[in-house]
Amino acid sequence: MRLLFSCQDQVGIVAKVTAFLAARDLNILTLDQHTNETGYFFMRLVIDGKRTAKLEKEIDKYLALPLQAQWQLTDSSRQRQVVIFCSRQDHCLSDLIYRTQSNEMSCQIKRVISNHQKTKRLVENAGIPFHYLPINKETKPQVEQKQLELCRDADLVVLARYMQILSADFLEQVSAPVINIHHSFLPAFVGADPYRRAWERGVKLIGATSHFVTEELDMGPIIEQDITRVTHRHSVEDLVRLGAEVEKAVLARAVRDFVEDRVIVDQQKTVVFK
Amino acid sequence: MRLLFSCQDQVGIVAKVTAFLAARDLNILTLDQHTNETGYFFMRLVIDGKRTAKLEKEIDKYLALPLQAQWQLTDSSRQRQVVIFCSRQDHCLSDLIYRTQSNEMSCQIKRVISNHQKTKRLVENAGIPFHYLPINKETKPQVEQKQLELCRDADLVVLARYMQILSADFLEQVSAPVINIHHSFLPAFVGADPYRRAWERGVKLIGATSHFVTEELDMGPIIEQDITRVTHRHSVEDLVRLGAEVEKAVLARAVRDFVEDRVIVDQQKTVVFK
Amino acid sequence: MRLLFSCQDQVGIVAKVTAFLAARDLNILTLDQHTNETGYFFMRLVIDGKRTAKLEKEIDKYLALPLQAQWQLTDSSRQRQVVIFCSRQDHCLSDLIYRTQSNEMSCQIKRVISNHQKTKRLVENAGIPFHYLPINKETKPQVEQKQLELCRDADLVVLARYMQILSADFLEQVSAPVINIHHSFLPAFVGADPYRRAWERGVKLIGATSHFVTEELDMGPIIEQDITRVTHRHSVEDLVRLGAEVEKAVLARAVRDFVEDRVIVDQQKTVVFK
Amino acid sequence: MRLLFSCQDQVGIVAKVTAFLAARDLNILTLDQHTNETGYFFMRLVIDGKRTAKLEKEIDKYLALPLQAQWQLTDSSRQRQVVIFCSRQDHCLSDLIYRTQSNEMSCQIKRVISNHQKTKRLVENAGIPFHYLPINKETKPQVEQKQLELCRDADLVVLARYMQILSADFLEQVSAPVINIHHSFLPAFVGADPYRRAWERGVKLIGATSHFVTEELDMGPIIEQDITRVTHRHSVEDLVRLGAEVEKAVLARAVRDFVEDRVIVDQQKTVVFK
């Protein structure tokens, strides 16, 4: 099982938590911790043992309450349920399907929601339910309600090149975190058509950024980024093609880190225990 | 010798230029060409042979005039004269001194101009003239006149973490191209204090950008960029330290490419023949 | 169309070839050339125009014969026919199928040959013929005959993690080049089980190498290589998983470069015009 | 202060060590741990507080003895004393001098030993004692005795492109660890002239490896590795030049990690807590 634990820093947190575990004969497989610049403490433990309701109660009573901590205990073997949103482009979607079905990532794609029919065959061939929900200005509120229902049992919502902006209402109501892949090296090229703008600026590297979605466009906490080299020989189309490689890799790493409980949001940033 | 040649694209340019060279028994060692999206053609040739006034006249007459081309023929063995501007930080300066003095780069640092005394010893120990020119709002016009005089014989001006903005007047009057190293992955974090802003944004990669200096701050044509990975564990100071590595490498590559005549400005971008 | 042209270096080759093209009103889109250390010259041209039998005859007569050159003119729009060999692991196969079917690479997977049934569904779902040819010591000669027949119309044979060694006989008889992906950074860890050996050695980077297959195991000309970072935390299984990413990327780049006529074998090495 | 602690894995080690520290009101700034495949446990702690003889006695009594652990407590502010060996090439030496003198690395270069006079001026200009100890087959035993004396007060010996092989005798007698930079991506190209051999093999990436020196040539535990991309255009001399960049970076990172107590030898490998 995995324990995420965070609270105001003070002497003895690690000692308290690890003594608590040792007293219950639970061996620590991995321990990572971090204290940020404001003195807030974050810890991730991988523990050899099974999560039980009793253990959770005891963590609450003996650790979380006295330390005023936020915490979460997860069963390492439980597959997280992921709902994917996409539009026309299928490279990220197809990559995530391959990785989950080959057990490279410990999660299950529960369903795919798209405002286009284009990926229907790919999704259904993989045995995954596909929901076609076209969307426009007028229908947006109702469609988002349907989307919310379809996300109710999700542990994670992934926007795999979903070309619509989710409303503040949606983000407030959705119970699972939402991870997006933006096709630029944020904060460069926020918003639409980043590859064209990168090409016009004549950059020598292009990138992709996976981040949590918040109300402000492309401004949520960054989970992972990567880049690839380009030259004057590359057209916008080349950038799109080369960038797709980076998008796939970056989104897959972010989703993988999330489902392994490696990612903690720290205000506008993330702690990612690799 | 090296020939840079650019003109409006049309059938037969390469044939004309290479036939011209073959007729003079000049062997081509390297040929690189590129046509941009507006149909403008760029070519770089490394030619086995010596640059002569006669050859230049003939290029002008038989190639440049008929093709309405811009061109430049340089002696590969001639060391370019570089004037470096710096302020307090010496990592890029020190790196350029080492590289030029170990003959890793085919150029000579003619002199160093700084608004601080801090690097004086380093520069003079290396046998390079050091000019201390402190600068403030009031003295800027006069100081820039002195700087211009000291740049009169330069083939290239390098801003090696020079923390002053050159005026539009200076840029108009200076005869050599000016290359800057900006300590961010442009166009992210234009302007001051990019490492702090990168840290506040929580990016997972930081970068550096070498570009030609134009009037608009940090908006000149990009020559080279690179990045390095950072995590939540890194403080602003760590970013400064890790970024310094990238700055050194990126600036050195840009200067090296420039002195080897590999860089051609193409409107707001560069063609860099690697 | 694309022209690959190589011969002993001498003054005027580029002039001759480009004049020949200009005289036929054929515009050069890209020209790359290289002369190796023994004075052998290689050139790749992308030419705006259609390949015709007449043009081929003229190239032969006016260029290849006088210069004693080896050359090849290909139709850029013609999709190369690729035959893929694989065994149990499907990450490279699946990646190549996605890339060809999304038109990211200008080639067609004609058929897949495997000594295991495992990838049959994946291949047939994609509408590609699948040939199950189990192999053992006794049956190897006959099976290789069948494989040869299935490769007769191939422009390229790709070993996408095919875990059998092709015999010298097969390599002599097969008409198409054979490209392999080796799951190490050659020449480190030639042969079997490279990830385990990399882990035992405690390397900090693991890699993959795509190369032409020659009789000597893992010693053919290298086309492309890449690496990824690993730490003491990674198990052999992690190396296999992380390495799979690199294998996919490296093999895809090698195949793409090959089908775009960017790769020329130069004795034990390759020239790859990027 | 920093505590390195390793022992056979068992339930409660982290609890015991951290409770011990909490009881003494010592706050943990960083904790990293790792258990290897044979069940051996490694931990590195950065602790807010001062190392005292009393604390060391107590660690020994209450932690190390009961857990049969190996441990080491170091004062974070104490600068490690480094002795550098070099030959003719000065890029790594010059880089280490710059980094130590600009306080980028928390260590002091105590002296430089070389079998050539070439770097004498560079070293002495930096205010560092230089010892010229030419060496040949006959004088090797006596010279190594002198070298041993000059290493007696060292915390670390760095071979910064020292082109001599240290004898088994030397390695047995030297009290400090010895770190080497090998100019290839080990285990490829063990031994002499790796860049030439890399060029002959036609690799597309070249690398450098920093490792502890053991009796078997280039086979000691690897601390850090990195690579850079090369193409068919690069000569052996280009590989030497490009490789020098990687050597500098890799050696600096290994030395920095060592002096920050991040490196623990684990049989033939290393644990490097980044």
Coordinates of C-alpha atoms in Angstrom, one line a residue, chain A:
Chain A
M1 CA 0.0 0.0 0.0
R2 CA 1.0 3.6 -0.4
L3 CA 0.7 6.4 2.1
L4 CA 0.8 10.1 1.1
F5 CA 1.1 12.3 4.2
S6 CA 1.6 16.1 4.4
C7 CA 1.5 18.6 7.2
Q8 CA 3.3 21.6 8.7
D9 CA 6.9 20.7 9.2
Q10 CA 8.2 20.0 12.8
V11 CA 10.8 17.8 14.5
G12 CA 9.8 14.2 14.6
I13 CA 7.2 13.6 11.9
V14 CA 9.2 10.9 10.1
A15 CA 9.9 9.3 13.5
K16 CA 6.3 9.3 14.5
V17 CA 5.0 7.9 11.2
T18 CA 7.7 5.3 10.9
A19 CA 7.4 4.2 14.5
F20 CA 3.7 3.9 14.1
L21 CA 4.3 1.5 11.1
A22 CA 7.1 -0.4 12.8
A23 CA 4.9 -1.0 15.9
R24 CA 2.4 -2.7 13.5
D25 CA 5.2 -4.7 11.9
L26 CA 4.8 -3.0 8.6
N27 CA 8.0 -2.7 6.6
I28 CA 8.7 0.4 4.6
L29 CA 9.7 -0.3 1.0
T30 CA 10.3 3.3 -0.1
L31 CA 10.2 6.6 1.7
D32 CA 10.4 10.0 0.0
Q33 CA 9.9 13.3 1.7
H34 CA 10.1 17.0 0.9
T35 CA 9.7 20.2 2.8
N36 CA 8.8 23.2 0.7
E37 CA 10.0 26.8 1.1
T38 CA 7.1 27.7 3.3
G39 CA 7.9 24.8 5.7
Y40 CA 5.2 22.4 4.6
F41 CA 6.1 18.8 4.7
F42 CA 5.2 16.1 2.2
M43 CA 5.9 12.4 2.4
R44 CA 5.2 9.3 0.3
L45 CA 5.7 5.8 1.7
V46 CA 5.4 2.5 0.0
I47 CA 4.6 0.0 2.7
D48 CA 4.7 -3.8 2.5
G49 CA 1.2 -4.7 3.8
K50 CA -2.5 -4.5 3.1
R51 CA -4.7 -1.4 3.6
T52 CA -7.5 -2.0 6.2
A53 CA -10.2 0.1 7.7
K54 CA -8.6 -0.4 11.1
L55 CA -5.3 0.9 9.9
E56 CA -6.9 3.9 8.4
K57 CA -8.7 4.7 11.7
E58 CA -5.5 4.4 13.6
I59 CA -3.6 6.6 11.1
D60 CA -6.3 9.2 11.6
K61 CA -6.2 9.0 15.4
Y62 CA -2.5 8.6 16.1
L63 CA -0.9 10.5 13.2
A64 CA -3.2 12.8 11.3
L65 CA -5.1 14.4 14.1
P66 CA -2.1 15.2 16.3
L67 CA -0.1 16.5 13.3
Q68 CA -3.0 18.1 11.6
A69 CA -2.0 16.2 8.5
Q70 CA -3.7 15.5 5.1
W71 CA -3.2 11.9 4.1
Q72 CA -4.3 9.2 1.8
L73 CA -3.7 5.5 1.9
T74 CA -4.1 3.5 -1.3
D75 CA -4.1 -0.1 -2.2
S76 CA -1.2 -0.6 -4.6
S77 CA -3.0 -3.4 -6.4
R78 CA -6.2 -1.5 -7.0
Q79 CA -6.4 -0.3 -10.6
R80 CA -7.4 3.4 -10.9
Q81 CA -10.3 4.1 -13.1
V82 CA -9.6 6.6 -15.8
V83 CA -12.0 8.5 -18.0
I84 CA -10.4 10.0 -21.2
F85 CA -11.7 13.0 -23.1
C86 CA -10.4 13.4 -26.7
S87 CA -11.3 15.1 -29.9
R88 CA -10.0 14.2 -33.4
Q89 CA -6.4 13.5 -32.7
D90 CA -5.7 10.0 -31.5
H91 CA -2.0 9.7 -30.8
C92 CA -2.2 10.2 -27.1
L93 CA -5.4 8.2 -26.7
S94 CA -4.0 5.3 -28.7
D95 CA -0.8 5.4 -26.7
L96 CA -2.6 5.3 -23.4
I97 CA -4.8 2.4 -24.5
Y98 CA -1.7 0.4 -25.5
R99 CA 0.0 1.2 -22.2
T100 CA -2.9 0.3 -20.0
Q101 CA -3.8 -2.9 -21.9
S102 CA -0.2 -4.1 -21.9
N103 CA -0.2 -3.5 -18.1
E104 CA 2.6 -1.0 -18.4
M105 CA 0.4 1.4 -16.3
S106 CA -1.6 0.2 -13.4
C107 CA -4.9 1.8 -14.4
Q108 CA -8.0 1.0 -16.4
I109 CA -9.6 3.1 -19.0
K110 CA -13.2 3.1 -17.9
R111 CA -14.5 5.0 -20.9
V112 CA -13.7 7.5 -23.6
I113 CA -15.7 10.6 -24.2
S114 CA -15.3 12.5 -27.5
N115 CA -16.9 15.4 -29.3
H116 CA -16.0 13.5 -32.6
Q117 CA -16.7 10.1 -33.9
K118 CA -13.3 9.6 -35.3
T119 CA -11.7 7.5 -32.6
K120 CA -14.8 5.4 -32.0
R121 CA -13.5 2.3 -33.8
L122 CA -10.1 2.5 -32.1
V123 CA -11.7 2.7 -28.7
E124 CA -14.3 0.0 -29.2
N125 CA -11.8 -2.4 -30.8
A126 CA -10.0 -2.2 -27.6
G127 CA -13.1 -3.1 -25.7
I128 CA -13.6 0.2 -24.1
P129 CA -17.0 2.0 -24.0
F130 CA -17.1 5.1 -26.3
H131 CA -19.4 8.1 -25.7
Y132 CA -19.9 10.5 -28.5
L133 CA -20.9 13.8 -27.1
P134 CA -20.8 16.6 -29.7
I135 CA -20.6 20.0 -28.1
N136 CA -21.3 23.6 -29.1
K137 CA -21.9 26.9 -27.3
E138 CA -25.6 26.3 -26.8
T139 CA -25.4 22.7 -25.7
K140 CA -22.3 23.0 -23.5
P141 CA -24.1 23.2 -20.2
Q142 CA -26.2 20.0 -20.8
V143 CA -23.3 18.1 -22.4
E144 CA -21.1 19.0 -19.4
Q145 CA -23.7 17.5 -17.1
K146 CA -23.6 14.3 -19.1
Q147 CA -19.8 14.3 -19.0
L148 CA -19.9 14.9 -15.2
E149 CA -22.1 11.8 -14.8
L150 CA -19.7 9.8 -16.9
C151 CA -16.9 10.9 -14.6
R152 CA -18.6 10.1 -11.4
D153 CA -16.8 6.9 -10.8
A154 CA -13.4 8.1 -12.1
D155 CA -10.2 8.4 -10.1
L156 CA -8.7 10.5 -12.8
V157 CA -9.9 12.4 -15.9
V158 CA -7.4 12.7 -18.7
L159 CA -7.7 15.3 -21.5
A160 CA -5.8 13.5 -24.3
R161 CA -5.8 16.4 -26.8
Y162 CA -9.4 17.4 -26.0
M163 CA -9.8 20.6 -27.9
Q164 CA -12.6 22.1 -25.8
I165 CA -12.2 24.2 -22.7
L166 CA -13.9 22.8 -19.6
S167 CA -16.1 25.4 -17.8
A168 CA -15.4 26.6 -14.3
D169 CA -18.7 24.8 -13.3
F170 CA -17.5 21.5 -14.6
L171 CA -14.1 21.8 -12.8
E172 CA -15.9 22.7 -9.6
Q173 CA -18.2 19.8 -9.8
V174 CA -16.0 17.0 -11.1
S175 CA -14.8 14.9 -8.2
A176 CA -11.6 13.5 -9.8
P177 CA -8.5 15.5 -10.7
V178 CA -8.2 16.5 -14.4
I179 CA -4.9 16.1 -16.2
N180 CA -4.3 17.8 -19.5
I181 CA -1.5 17.6 -22.1
H182 CA -0.7 20.9 -23.6
H183 CA 1.3 20.9 -26.8
S184 CA 3.9 23.4 -25.8
F185 CA 6.6 23.9 -23.3
L186 CA 4.5 26.0 -20.8
P187 CA 4.5 28.9 -20.0
A188 CA 5.5 29.5 -23.6
F189 CA 2.6 29.4 -26.0
V190 CA -0.3 29.3 -23.7
G191 CA -3.6 28.8 -25.7
A192 CA -4.3 27.8 -29.3
D193 CA -2.1 26.7 -32.1
P194 CA 1.2 26.5 -30.2
Y195 CA 3.2 24.7 -32.8
R196 CA 2.5 27.4 -35.4
R197 CA 3.5 30.1 -33.0
A198 CA 6.6 28.1 -32.0
W199 CA 7.5 27.8 -35.7
E200 CA 6.8 31.5 -36.3
R201 CA 9.1 32.5 -33.4
G202 CA 11.8 30.2 -34.7
V203 CA 12.4 28.2 -31.6
K204 CA 15.0 25.5 -31.7
L205 CA 13.2 23.2 -29.2
I206 CA 9.5 22.4 -29.0
G207 CA 7.9 20.8 -26.0
A208 CA 4.8 19.4 -24.3
T209 CA 3.5 19.9 -20.8
S210 CA 1.2 17.8 -18.7
H211 CA -0.6 19.7 -15.9
F212 CA -3.6 19.7 -13.7
V213 CA -6.5 21.6 -15.2
T214 CA -7.6 24.7 -13.2
E215 CA -9.9 27.5 -14.2
E216 CA -7.2 29.6 -15.7
L217 CA -6.2 28.3 -19.1
D218 CA -3.0 26.3 -19.2
M219 CA -2.0 27.7 -15.8
G220 CA -2.5 24.6 -13.5
P221 CA 0.3 22.9 -11.6
I222 CA 2.8 21.3 -14.0
I223 CA 3.4 17.6 -13.6
E224 CA 5.8 16.8 -16.4
Q225 CA 7.5 18.4 -19.4
D226 CA 9.8 17.4 -22.1
I227 CA 11.2 18.8 -25.3
T228 CA 12.6 17.7 -28.7
R229 CA 15.0 19.5 -31.0
V230 CA 13.9 21.2 -34.2
T231 CA 15.7 23.2 -36.9
H232 CA 15.0 25.7 -39.7
R233 CA 14.3 22.7 -42.0
H234 CA 11.1 21.7 -40.0
S235 CA 7.7 23.0 -41.2
V236 CA 4.7 23.5 -38.9
E237 CA 3.6 20.0 -39.9
D238 CA 7.0 18.5 -38.9
L239 CA 6.6 20.2 -35.5
V240 CA 3.2 18.7 -35.1
R241 CA 4.5 15.3 -35.9
L242 CA 7.7 15.6 -33.7
G243 CA 5.7 17.2 -31.0
A244 CA 3.2 14.3 -31.0
E245 CA 6.0 12.0 -29.8
V246 CA 6.7 14.3 -26.9
E247 CA 3.0 14.7 -26.0
K248 CA 2.6 10.9 -25.8
A249 CA 5.6 10.4 -23.6
V250 CA 4.9 13.4 -21.3
L251 CA 1.2 12.5 -20.8
A252 CA 2.0 8.8 -20.2
R253 CA 4.6 9.7 -17.6
A254 CA 2.2 12.1 -15.8
V255 CA -0.6 9.6 -15.8
R256 CA 1.7 6.9 -14.6
D257 CA 3.1 9.1 -11.8
F258 CA -0.4 10.0 -10.8
V259 CA -1.8 6.4 -10.6
E260 CA 1.3 5.4 -8.6
D261 CA 0.5 8.2 -6.1
R262 CA 3.7 10.1 -6.8
V263 CA 2.1 13.4 -7.5
I264 CA 1.0 15.9 -4.8
V265 CA -0.3 19.4 -5.6
D266 CA 1.6 22.0 -3.6
Q267 CA -0.4 25.3 -4.2
Q268 CA 0.5 26.3 -7.8
K269 CA 3.1 23.6 -8.2
T270 CA 3.6 19.8 -7.8
V271 CA 5.8 17.6 -5.8
V272 CA 6.5 14.5 -7.9
F273 CA 8.3 11.7 -6.0
K274 CA 10.1 9.8 -8.7

